[in-house]
Amino acid sequence: KMAAVTDYGLRKVVWKSKFTPIMILDPFTTKLLSSCCKMSDLMAEKITIVEDLFKSREPVPEMKAIYFMSPTAKCVESFIADFKTNPKYKAAYVYFTDYCPDDLFNNMKLYCSKYIRVCKEINMNFMPLEAQVFSCDNPGAFKSIYSPKSQDKQKTLEELADQLVTLCATLDEYPGVRYKKESNMENTKIFAELVDKKLARHYELDDSGTKKGKTQAQLLILERGFDPVSPLLHELTYQAMAYDLIDIQNDTYKYKSKDGLEKQAILNEDDMLWVKLRHKHIAEVSEQIPKMVKEISASKKQPDEKITIRNLAQMMKKMPSIRKQLTEKTAHLQLAEDCMQCFSNNVEKLCKAEQDLAVGSDVDGLKVKDPMRTLLPVLLHPYSTQDKIRAVLLYIFSLGGTTDENLSKLIQHVKIEDEREFILNWKELGVPIITPSFFSRKSSRRDRSQDETYNLSRWTPVIKDVMEDAVENKLDAKDWPHQSECPAAWNGSGAVSARQKSKTTQDERRSGSRLIIFVLGGICFSEMRSAYEVNQAVKSCEVIIGSSHILTPTSLLNDIKALSKGPMETFTIEERSNA
């Protein structure tokens, strides 16, 4: 029987830090908890009622309550209101996701001390999204960090740094910190200093009274402008493609079954088929799901015919015993079909041009001498505005910037004269749009010419080079200064030390080193996939990647455009298309 909670990775670490029959959560902790457990797991811990801290609740004075909440003024005020005049519960067990400021703590003590049985900071102020992926769940950080009109950049960097420290604490790591030095941006340096200071403070305040030394872990800090290409390309691996082309909200894929019923599938790590398929190329996924269905139908002596959604519905009616097995597969068969539909309509033609612009050479390895000849067919074809914007940006990135005159022509061609911010605002991320540019972004890439790749998936995210260089100890100290160093025994490369036996399972791997990557301003799905690929290849090192939030091409472009707008002005690509 499959364990209810994922048995490996970040989600397990978080759920293992266990929490009386009523539990009260704020919106963040609700999300956090649901990312790593189900209601049945809470019931197994004798928690039968889960309530929202900010909604009105009936008093249950004979019961004790667990409060799991963020250490914010709003949460603490709501907590105090529960006990100040007419106490709602017999007693409170308070768990904060992070360090609680003294003024808030003293307020609680003042009004509620006789009801508080436990008050603990459990350092868990992040979302464990997948086995090797975490998020600070703060998409607004993008505007705070990059908008020239931002009023709260420093505050946002402080908050993200606090969250990153709780990740390190949950993993029991005190890593050496390095950052990507950019000649025109200071964010990584400022953020690395903040994180290192907060880590030192956290481990000074260790419960046991002993000062923790640095562990064998490295934390690398980058920001979004280091690779503007990866989040804009049409990706053809299953997870990235689905989130780019299909409307998936809160990891929920909604679809209609053949009998017209609305269905939905949650795409998370409780769906083992999703975990197995998410990083595979869509060509393999489209082949594998029908094969799996065939195996089920063969075991039930079904005629060997083409697998379609309609056939599946018939089989499920005839054989209720295999309904559960097939329901999972049906959702993925439908999702893969939806992806392939988009691919054959438009994406296939776009991919060739995008890959040539990104890689700088064609399928045969011949250098693209005139990128405009690659771009032009895309501009002349009736693709969507968004697809054309993506192609124009890839063209500009491939040249390291373009002239004012050329940019004006491109903007007219795409008919976005009133919305040139989609392109111009990349400069706020330190990405050159207009030449001459005083800084060159052309960094040398790893040679992957021998790698087996699909013709339309030749680009490798820059972050994969970074991960591989880090585990092989090849990061250049000029480009990657040390804010602080971990012990000299950093050993990601697989050169096994005496205390490290070469082990390969996820939990045993912890006897090796950890590489934690944090990107300010969002990560995309192909970058998440890179962490798993490097993890797979380098058995002695666990790679974990995280960011302020997860990006899709559409969300990134809308965020870029909004950088020059005031707080009230938001206008998205979709709204423009509908106008």
Coordinates of C-alpha atoms in Angstrom, one line a residue:
K1 CA 0.0 0.0 0.0
M2 CA 1.4 3.4 -1.0
A3 CA 2.3 5.6 2.0
A4 CA 0.0 8.5 2.4
V5 CA 2.8 11.0 2.7
T6 CA 5.6 11.0 0.1
D7 CA 8.4 8.8 1.4
Y8 CA 11.3 10.9 0.2
G9 CA 12.6 14.3 -0.3
L10 CA 11.6 17.7 1.1
R11 CA 8.0 16.9 1.7
K12 CA 8.9 14.0 4.0
V13 CA 11.4 16.0 6.0
V14 CA 8.7 18.7 6.6
W15 CA 5.9 16.2 7.5
K16 CA 8.2 14.3 9.9
S17 CA 8.4 17.4 12.1
K18 CA 5.1 16.4 13.7
F19 CA 2.5 18.4 15.3
T20 CA -4.9 17.7 20.0
P21 CA -7.9 17.5 18.1
I22 CA -8.4 21.1 16.7
M23 CA -5.8 22.6 14.4
I24 CA -5.9 26.3 13.4
L25 CA -4.0 27.5 10.4
D26 CA -3.4 30.7 8.5
P27 CA -3.5 30.7 4.6
F28 CA 0.3 30.1 4.3
T29 CA 0.4 27.1 6.8
T30 CA -2.8 25.7 5.2
K31 CA -0.9 25.5 1.9
L32 CA 2.3 24.3 3.6
L33 CA 0.5 21.4 5.3
S34 CA -1.5 20.4 2.3
S35 CA 1.7 20.3 0.3
C36 CA 3.1 17.4 2.4
C37 CA 0.1 15.6 4.0
K38 CA -3.6 14.7 3.6
M39 CA -6.5 15.0 6.0
S40 CA -6.2 11.3 6.7
D41 CA -2.6 11.9 8.0
L42 CA -3.9 14.6 10.4
M43 CA -6.7 12.2 11.6
A44 CA -4.1 9.5 12.3
E45 CA -2.5 12.1 14.6
K46 CA -5.9 12.5 16.3
I47 CA -6.6 15.9 14.7
T48 CA -10.2 15.9 13.6
I49 CA -11.0 19.6 13.0
V50 CA -9.0 22.0 10.9
E51 CA -10.0 25.7 11.1
D52 CA -9.0 29.0 9.5
L53 CA -7.4 31.4 11.9
F54 CA -9.0 34.4 10.2
K55 CA -12.6 33.1 10.0
S56 CA -15.1 33.3 12.8
R57 CA -15.2 30.0 14.7
E58 CA -17.5 28.5 17.3
P59 CA -15.8 28.4 20.8
V60 CA -15.1 24.9 22.1
P61 CA -13.9 25.7 25.6
E62 CA -13.4 22.1 26.7
M63 CA -10.9 21.4 23.9
K64 CA -7.2 22.2 23.4
A65 CA -6.1 23.7 20.1
I66 CA -2.9 23.6 18.1
Y67 CA -2.1 26.9 16.3
F68 CA 0.3 26.5 13.4
M69 CA 0.9 30.0 12.0
S70 CA 3.3 32.6 10.6
P71 CA 4.8 35.0 13.1
T72 CA 3.1 38.1 11.7
A73 CA 1.2 40.9 13.5
K74 CA -2.1 39.8 11.8
C75 CA -1.8 36.2 13.0
V76 CA -0.8 37.1 16.5
E77 CA -3.7 39.6 16.8
S78 CA -6.2 36.9 15.7
F79 CA -4.7 34.5 18.2
I80 CA -4.9 37.0 21.1
A81 CA -8.6 37.7 20.1
D82 CA -9.3 34.0 20.7
F83 CA -8.3 34.2 24.4
K84 CA -8.4 37.9 25.5
T85 CA -12.0 38.1 26.7
N86 CA -13.9 34.9 26.2
P87 CA -11.4 32.1 25.6
K88 CA -12.4 29.9 22.7
Y89 CA -10.4 26.9 23.8
K90 CA -9.1 25.3 27.0
A91 CA -5.4 25.7 26.0
A92 CA -3.2 26.6 23.1
Y93 CA -0.2 24.9 21.7
V94 CA 1.5 27.5 19.4
Y95 CA 3.9 26.6 16.6
F96 CA 5.4 29.4 14.5
T97 CA 6.8 28.7 11.1
D98 CA 9.7 31.1 11.8
Y99 CA 11.4 33.3 14.5
C100 CA 8.7 35.3 16.3
P101 CA 9.7 39.0 16.9
D102 CA 9.9 40.0 20.6
D103 CA 7.2 42.6 20.5
L104 CA 4.6 40.0 19.1
F105 CA 5.8 37.4 21.6
N106 CA 5.5 39.8 24.5
N107 CA 2.0 40.8 23.4
M108 CA 0.9 37.1 23.5
K109 CA 2.5 36.6 26.9
L110 CA 0.7 39.7 28.2
Y111 CA -2.8 38.6 27.2
C112 CA -2.7 34.8 26.9
S113 CA 0.1 33.4 29.0
K114 CA -2.1 31.3 31.2
Y115 CA -3.6 29.5 28.2
I116 CA -0.3 28.8 26.3
R117 CA 1.0 25.3 27.0
V118 CA 3.7 25.3 24.3
C119 CA 5.1 28.1 22.2
K120 CA 7.7 27.0 19.6
E121 CA 9.4 28.2 16.5
I122 CA 9.8 25.3 14.2
N123 CA 11.6 26.9 11.3
M124 CA 9.5 25.8 8.4
N125 CA 8.6 28.9 6.4
F126 CA 8.7 27.5 2.9
M127 CA 6.7 25.2 0.6
P128 CA 8.2 21.7 -0.1
L129 CA 6.7 21.4 -3.6
E130 CA 8.5 18.3 -4.7
A131 CA 11.2 15.9 -3.5
Q132 CA 13.9 18.3 -4.6
V133 CA 12.0 21.6 -5.1
F134 CA 10.9 24.3 -2.7
S135 CA 9.3 27.7 -3.0
C136 CA 8.8 30.7 -0.8
D137 CA 5.4 31.1 -2.4
N138 CA 5.9 34.8 -3.0
P139 CA 5.2 35.7 -6.7
G140 CA 5.0 39.4 -5.6
A141 CA 8.7 39.3 -4.8
F142 CA 9.4 39.7 -8.5
K143 CA 7.9 43.2 -8.6
S144 CA 9.4 44.2 -5.2
I145 CA 12.9 43.2 -6.3
Y146 CA 12.9 44.5 -10.0
S147 CA 10.4 47.3 -10.3
P148 CA 12.1 50.7 -10.4
K149 CA 9.1 52.0 -8.5
S150 CA 9.5 49.4 -5.7
Q151 CA 9.2 50.7 -2.1
D152 CA 9.9 47.4 -0.3
K153 CA 12.8 45.7 -2.1
Q154 CA 15.0 45.4 1.1
K155 CA 12.0 44.1 3.2
T156 CA 11.3 41.5 0.5
L157 CA 14.9 40.3 0.4
E158 CA 14.9 40.1 4.2
E159 CA 11.7 38.0 4.2
L160 CA 13.1 35.6 1.5
A161 CA 16.4 35.3 3.4
D162 CA 14.4 34.4 6.6
Q163 CA 12.5 31.7 4.6
L164 CA 15.7 30.3 3.1
V165 CA 17.3 30.0 6.6
T166 CA 14.2 27.9 7.7
L167 CA 14.9 25.6 4.8
C168 CA 18.5 25.1 5.8
A169 CA 17.4 24.6 9.5
T170 CA 14.8 22.0 8.4
L171 CA 17.5 20.1 6.5
D172 CA 19.9 20.7 9.5
E173 CA 22.5 22.3 7.2
Y174 CA 24.7 25.3 7.8
P175 CA 26.0 25.8 4.2
G176 CA 28.8 27.8 2.7
V177 CA 27.2 30.6 0.7
R178 CA 28.3 31.7 -2.8
Y179 CA 26.6 34.0 -5.3
K180 CA 26.8 34.7 -9.0
K181 CA 28.5 38.1 -9.4
E182 CA 26.9 40.3 -12.0
S183 CA 28.7 43.5 -13.1
N184 CA 25.4 45.4 -13.4
M185 CA 23.3 43.9 -10.6
E186 CA 23.9 43.8 -6.8
N187 CA 20.9 41.7 -5.7
T188 CA 22.8 38.4 -5.3
K189 CA 25.6 40.0 -3.3
I190 CA 23.1 41.8 -0.9
F191 CA 21.0 38.6 -0.6
A192 CA 24.0 36.4 0.1
E193 CA 25.2 38.7 2.9
L194 CA 21.7 38.7 4.4
V195 CA 21.3 34.9 4.3
D196 CA 24.8 34.3 5.7
K197 CA 24.2 36.8 8.6
K198 CA 20.8 35.2 9.4
L199 CA 22.2 31.7 9.2
A200 CA 25.0 32.7 11.7
R201 CA 22.4 34.2 14.0
H202 CA 20.1 31.1 13.8
Y203 CA 22.9 28.7 14.7
E204 CA 24.2 31.0 17.5
L205 CA 20.7 30.6 19.0
D206 CA 20.8 26.8 18.9
D207 CA 18.5 25.2 21.5
S208 CA 21.2 23.0 22.9
G209 CA 23.5 26.0 23.6
T210 CA 26.2 24.7 21.3
K211 CA 27.4 26.6 18.3
K212 CA 26.9 24.7 15.1
G213 CA 29.8 24.7 12.6
K214 CA 29.4 24.8 8.8
T215 CA 28.2 21.5 7.3
Q216 CA 29.2 19.9 4.0
A217 CA 26.6 21.8 2.0
Q218 CA 26.8 24.7 -0.5
L219 CA 24.2 27.3 -1.1
L220 CA 24.4 29.0 -4.5
I221 CA 22.5 32.3 -5.1
L222 CA 21.5 33.5 -8.6
E223 CA 18.9 35.8 -10.0
R224 CA 16.5 35.5 -12.9
G225 CA 18.5 37.6 -15.4
F226 CA 21.3 35.0 -15.4
D227 CA 19.3 32.9 -18.0
P228 CA 16.4 34.7 -19.7
V229 CA 16.2 32.0 -22.4
S230 CA 15.0 28.9 -20.4
P231 CA 11.8 30.3 -19.1
L232 CA 10.6 31.5 -22.5
L233 CA 11.3 28.5 -24.7
H234 CA 8.5 26.1 -25.6
E235 CA 9.6 23.0 -23.6
L236 CA 8.6 19.6 -24.7
T237 CA 9.0 17.6 -21.5
Y238 CA 5.6 16.7 -20.0
Q239 CA 5.4 18.9 -16.8
A240 CA 6.9 22.0 -18.4
M241 CA 4.8 21.6 -21.5
A242 CA 1.5 21.0 -19.6
Y243 CA 2.0 24.1 -17.4
D244 CA 2.9 26.3 -20.4
L245 CA 0.1 25.2 -22.8
I246 CA -2.8 24.0 -20.6
D247 CA -4.6 26.1 -18.0
I248 CA -3.5 24.4 -14.8
Q249 CA -4.3 26.3 -11.7
N250 CA -3.1 25.3 -8.2
D251 CA -1.6 22.1 -9.8
T252 CA -5.1 21.0 -10.8
Y253 CA -5.8 19.8 -14.3
K254 CA -9.5 20.0 -15.2
Y255 CA -10.9 18.1 -18.1
K256 CA -14.1 16.7 -19.5
S257 CA -14.7 13.0 -19.7
K258 CA -16.3 11.6 -22.8
D259 CA -19.6 11.4 -21.1
G260 CA -19.4 15.2 -20.6
L261 CA -18.6 15.1 -16.8
E262 CA -16.2 17.6 -15.4
K263 CA -13.2 15.8 -13.9
Q264 CA -10.0 16.9 -12.3
A265 CA -6.6 15.5 -11.4
I266 CA -4.1 16.9 -8.9
L267 CA -0.6 16.9 -10.4
N268 CA 1.5 16.2 -7.3
E269 CA 3.8 13.6 -5.8
D270 CA 0.9 11.5 -4.5
D271 CA 0.3 10.6 -8.2
M272 CA 3.1 8.2 -8.8
L273 CA 2.4 8.1 -12.6
W274 CA 3.0 11.9 -12.7
V275 CA 6.3 11.5 -10.8
K276 CA 7.4 8.8 -13.2
L277 CA 6.4 10.8 -16.4
R278 CA 6.8 14.5 -15.6
H279 CA 10.4 14.9 -16.8
K280 CA 10.1 12.7 -19.9
H281 CA 9.8 14.1 -23.4
I282 CA 6.2 14.3 -24.6
A283 CA 7.0 11.8 -27.4
E284 CA 7.9 9.2 -24.8
V285 CA 4.8 10.1 -22.6
S286 CA 2.5 9.7 -25.6
E287 CA 3.9 6.2 -26.2
Q288 CA 4.1 5.1 -22.6
I289 CA 0.6 5.8 -21.3
P290 CA -1.2 3.8 -24.0
K291 CA 1.2 1.0 -23.4
M292 CA 0.4 1.0 -19.7
V293 CA -3.3 0.9 -20.5
K294 CA -2.7 -1.9 -23.0
E295 CA -1.1 -4.0 -20.2
I296 CA -4.1 -3.5 -18.0
S297 CA -6.5 -4.4 -20.8
A298 CA -4.4 -7.4 -21.9
S299 CA -4.5 -8.7 -18.4
K300 CA -8.3 -8.5 -18.7
K301 CA -8.3 -10.1 -22.2
Q302 CA -9.5 -7.0 -24.0
P303 CA -9.3 -6.9 -27.8
D304 CA -6.0 -5.2 -28.9
E305 CA -7.3 -2.0 -30.5
K306 CA -6.1 1.6 -30.6
I307 CA -6.3 3.1 -27.1
T308 CA -8.6 6.1 -27.0
I309 CA -10.4 7.9 -24.2
R310 CA -13.7 6.5 -25.5
N311 CA -12.3 2.9 -25.3
L312 CA -11.2 3.5 -21.8
A313 CA -14.6 4.7 -20.7
Q314 CA -16.2 1.5 -22.2
M315 CA -13.7 -0.7 -20.4
M316 CA -14.3 1.0 -17.1
K317 CA -18.0 0.4 -17.4
K318 CA -17.5 -3.3 -18.2
M319 CA -14.9 -3.9 -15.5
P320 CA -15.3 -1.8 -12.3
S321 CA -12.4 -3.7 -10.7
I322 CA -9.9 -1.8 -12.9
R323 CA -11.6 1.5 -12.6
K324 CA -9.1 3.0 -10.2
Q325 CA -6.1 1.9 -12.2
L326 CA -7.6 3.3 -15.4
T327 CA -8.8 6.6 -13.9
E328 CA -5.2 7.8 -13.2
K329 CA -4.1 6.8 -16.6
T330 CA -7.2 8.4 -18.2
A331 CA -6.3 11.8 -16.8
H332 CA -2.7 11.5 -18.1
L333 CA -3.9 10.2 -21.5
Q334 CA -6.1 13.2 -21.8
L335 CA -3.5 15.7 -20.6
A336 CA -0.9 14.2 -23.0
E337 CA -3.4 14.3 -25.8
D338 CA -4.1 18.0 -25.0
C339 CA -0.4 18.8 -25.1
M340 CA 0.1 16.9 -28.4
Q341 CA -2.9 18.8 -29.9
C342 CA -1.2 22.1 -29.1
F343 CA 2.1 20.7 -30.4
S344 CA 0.8 19.7 -33.8
N345 CA -1.2 23.0 -34.1
N346 CA 1.5 25.5 -33.6
V347 CA 4.3 24.6 -31.2
E348 CA 6.2 22.2 -33.5
K349 CA 6.9 24.9 -36.1
L350 CA 7.8 27.5 -33.4
C351 CA 10.2 25.1 -31.6
K352 CA 12.6 24.8 -34.5
A353 CA 13.1 28.6 -34.7
E354 CA 13.3 28.9 -30.9
Q355 CA 15.9 26.2 -30.6
D356 CA 18.0 27.6 -33.4
L357 CA 17.9 31.1 -31.8
A358 CA 18.6 29.8 -28.3
V359 CA 21.4 27.4 -29.2
G360 CA 22.9 29.5 -32.0
S361 CA 23.1 26.6 -34.4
D362 CA 20.7 24.4 -36.3
V363 CA 20.0 20.7 -36.0
D364 CA 23.1 19.9 -38.1
G365 CA 25.3 22.0 -35.9
L366 CA 25.7 24.8 -38.4
K367 CA 26.0 28.3 -36.9
V368 CA 23.0 30.5 -37.3
K369 CA 24.6 33.4 -39.2
D370 CA 21.6 35.6 -39.6
P371 CA 19.1 35.2 -36.7
M372 CA 16.7 37.6 -38.5
R373 CA 16.1 34.9 -41.2
T374 CA 15.2 32.5 -38.4
L375 CA 12.8 35.0 -36.7
L376 CA 11.1 36.3 -39.8
P377 CA 8.9 33.2 -40.6
V378 CA 7.6 33.3 -37.0
L379 CA 6.6 37.0 -37.4
L380 CA 4.9 36.4 -40.7
H381 CA 2.9 33.4 -39.5
P382 CA -0.4 34.1 -37.6
Y383 CA 0.9 32.9 -34.2
S384 CA -0.4 34.5 -31.0
T385 CA 1.0 37.8 -29.8
Q386 CA 2.6 36.0 -26.9
D387 CA 4.4 33.5 -29.1
K388 CA 5.7 36.3 -31.2
I389 CA 6.9 38.2 -28.2
R390 CA 8.7 35.1 -26.9
A391 CA 10.4 34.7 -30.3
V392 CA 11.4 38.4 -30.6
L393 CA 13.0 38.2 -27.1
L394 CA 14.9 35.0 -28.0
Y395 CA 16.2 36.8 -31.1
I396 CA 17.4 39.8 -29.0
F397 CA 19.0 37.6 -26.4
S398 CA 20.8 35.6 -29.1
L399 CA 22.4 38.9 -30.3
G400 CA 23.1 40.3 -26.8
G401 CA 20.8 43.2 -27.6
T402 CA 19.7 45.1 -30.7
T403 CA 19.5 48.7 -32.0
D404 CA 16.7 51.1 -31.2
E405 CA 15.7 51.2 -34.9
N406 CA 15.5 47.4 -35.2
L407 CA 13.6 47.1 -32.0
S408 CA 11.0 49.7 -33.2
K409 CA 10.5 47.7 -36.4
L410 CA 10.0 44.4 -34.4
I411 CA 7.5 46.1 -32.1
Q412 CA 5.5 47.4 -35.0
H413 CA 5.6 44.0 -36.6
V414 CA 4.2 42.3 -33.5
K415 CA 1.7 45.2 -33.1
I416 CA 2.6 45.9 -29.5
E417 CA 3.4 49.6 -29.9
D418 CA 1.5 50.3 -26.7
E419 CA 3.0 47.4 -24.8
R420 CA 6.7 47.6 -25.6
E421 CA 7.3 47.0 -21.8
F422 CA 7.0 43.2 -22.5
I423 CA 10.4 43.7 -24.2
L424 CA 12.0 46.8 -22.8
N425 CA 11.5 45.9 -19.1
W426 CA 14.0 43.0 -19.3
K427 CA 16.6 45.7 -18.7
E428 CA 15.4 45.9 -15.0
L429 CA 16.7 42.3 -14.7
G430 CA 20.1 43.3 -16.1
V431 CA 19.4 41.7 -19.5
P432 CA 20.7 43.9 -22.4
I433 CA 18.0 44.8 -24.8
I434 CA 19.5 47.8 -26.6
T435 CA 23.1 47.8 -27.8
P436 CA 25.8 49.0 -27.2
S437 CA 25.8 47.2 -23.9
F438 CA 28.7 47.7 -21.5
F439 CA 28.6 44.1 -20.2
S440 CA 28.7 40.9 -22.2
R441 CA 26.5 38.1 -21.1
K442 CA 28.0 35.5 -23.5
S443 CA 29.3 33.0 -21.0
S444 CA 30.9 29.8 -22.2
R445 CA 28.6 26.8 -22.1
R446 CA 29.4 23.1 -21.5
D447 CA 29.9 21.1 -24.6
R448 CA 26.8 18.8 -25.0
S449 CA 27.3 18.0 -28.7
Q450 CA 27.6 14.3 -27.8
D451 CA 24.4 14.2 -25.7
E452 CA 21.4 12.4 -27.1
T453 CA 18.7 15.0 -27.6
Y454 CA 15.5 15.5 -29.6
N455 CA 15.9 18.0 -32.4
L456 CA 13.4 20.3 -30.9
S457 CA 14.9 20.0 -27.4
R458 CA 18.5 20.9 -27.9
W459 CA 18.7 23.7 -25.4
T460 CA 20.0 22.9 -21.9
P461 CA 19.1 25.4 -19.1
V462 CA 22.2 27.4 -17.9
I463 CA 21.5 26.3 -14.3
K464 CA 22.4 22.7 -15.2
D465 CA 25.9 23.8 -16.2
V466 CA 26.1 25.6 -12.8
M467 CA 25.0 22.5 -10.9
E468 CA 27.5 20.3 -12.7
D469 CA 30.3 22.8 -12.3
A470 CA 29.5 23.1 -8.6
V471 CA 29.5 19.4 -7.8
E472 CA 32.7 19.0 -9.8
N473 CA 34.3 21.9 -7.9
K474 CA 34.8 23.9 -11.1
L475 CA 33.0 27.2 -10.3
D476 CA 35.3 30.1 -11.0
A477 CA 35.8 32.1 -7.8
K478 CA 35.8 35.4 -9.7
D479 CA 32.3 34.7 -11.1
W480 CA 31.1 32.9 -7.9
P481 CA 32.6 34.7 -4.8
H482 CA 32.4 33.0 -1.5
Q483 CA 30.3 34.8 1.1
S484 CA 31.3 32.1 3.5
E485 CA 33.0 28.7 2.9
C486 CA 31.9 25.2 4.0
P487 CA 34.6 22.7 5.1
A488 CA 37.3 21.9 2.5
A489 CA 35.8 18.4 2.3
W490 CA 33.0 19.7 0.0
N491 CA 32.6 16.6 -1.9
G492 CA 29.9 16.9 -4.5
S493 CA 32.0 15.4 -7.2
G494 CA 31.7 11.9 -6.0
A495 CA 35.4 11.6 -4.8
V496 CA 34.4 9.7 -1.7
S497 CA 35.9 10.6 1.7
A498 CA 36.5 8.2 4.5
R499 CA 33.2 9.2 6.3
Q500 CA 31.3 8.9 3.0
K501 CA 30.4 5.6 1.7
S502 CA 29.2 5.7 -1.9
K503 CA 25.5 5.2 -1.5
T504 CA 22.7 6.0 -3.8
T505 CA 19.3 6.1 -2.2
Q506 CA 17.7 9.4 -1.4
D507 CA 18.0 9.2 2.4
E508 CA 21.4 7.6 2.4
R509 CA 22.7 10.2 0.0
R510 CA 22.6 12.6 2.9
S511 CA 25.9 11.2 4.1
G512 CA 27.3 13.0 1.1
S513 CA 27.0 16.7 0.4
R514 CA 24.0 18.9 -0.4
L515 CA 23.9 21.5 -3.1
I516 CA 21.1 24.0 -2.5
I517 CA 20.3 26.5 -5.4
F518 CA 18.2 29.6 -4.8
V519 CA 17.1 31.8 -7.7
L520 CA 15.8 35.3 -6.9
G521 CA 12.9 36.1 -9.2
G522 CA 11.5 32.6 -10.0
I523 CA 12.5 29.3 -11.5
C524 CA 10.9 27.5 -14.5
F525 CA 10.1 23.8 -14.8
S526 CA 13.0 22.9 -17.0
E527 CA 15.3 24.3 -14.3
M528 CA 13.5 22.1 -11.7
R529 CA 14.0 19.1 -14.0
S530 CA 17.8 19.9 -14.2
A531 CA 18.1 19.3 -10.4
Y532 CA 16.7 15.8 -10.8
E533 CA 18.9 15.0 -13.7
V534 CA 22.1 16.1 -11.9
N535 CA 20.9 14.3 -8.8
Q536 CA 20.5 11.1 -10.8
A537 CA 24.0 11.4 -12.4
V538 CA 25.9 12.4 -9.3
K539 CA 25.0 9.8 -6.6
S540 CA 27.1 11.4 -3.8
C541 CA 25.3 14.8 -3.9
E542 CA 21.7 15.8 -3.3
V543 CA 20.7 18.7 -5.3
I544 CA 17.8 20.9 -4.1
I545 CA 16.5 23.9 -6.0
G546 CA 14.1 26.7 -4.9
S547 CA 13.0 30.2 -5.5
S548 CA 10.7 33.0 -4.5
H549 CA 8.1 31.3 -6.8
I550 CA 7.6 29.0 -9.8
L551 CA 7.3 30.6 -13.3
T552 CA 5.5 29.8 -16.5
P553 CA 6.3 31.8 -19.7
T554 CA 3.0 33.6 -19.5
S555 CA 3.3 34.6 -15.8
L556 CA 6.9 35.8 -16.4
L557 CA 6.0 38.0 -19.3
N558 CA 3.0 39.5 -17.4
D559 CA 5.4 40.1 -14.4
I560 CA 8.0 41.8 -16.7
K561 CA 5.4 44.0 -18.3
A562 CA 4.0 45.1 -14.8
L563 CA 7.4 46.3 -13.6
S564 CA 6.8 49.8 -15.0
K565 CA 3.3 50.0 -13.8
G566 CA 2.0 51.4 -10.5
P567 CA 0.3 49.1 -8.0
M568 CA -3.2 49.5 -9.5
E569 CA -2.2 49.0 -13.1
T570 CA -2.2 45.4 -14.2
F571 CA -3.0 44.3 -17.7
T572 CA -2.1 40.8 -18.9
I573 CA -1.4 39.2 -22.2
E574 CA -4.7 37.3 -22.1
E575 CA -6.7 40.5 -21.4
R576 CA -5.0 42.1 -24.4
S577 CA -5.9 39.1 -26.7
N578 CA -9.5 39.3 -25.5
A579 CA -9.7 43.1 -25.9

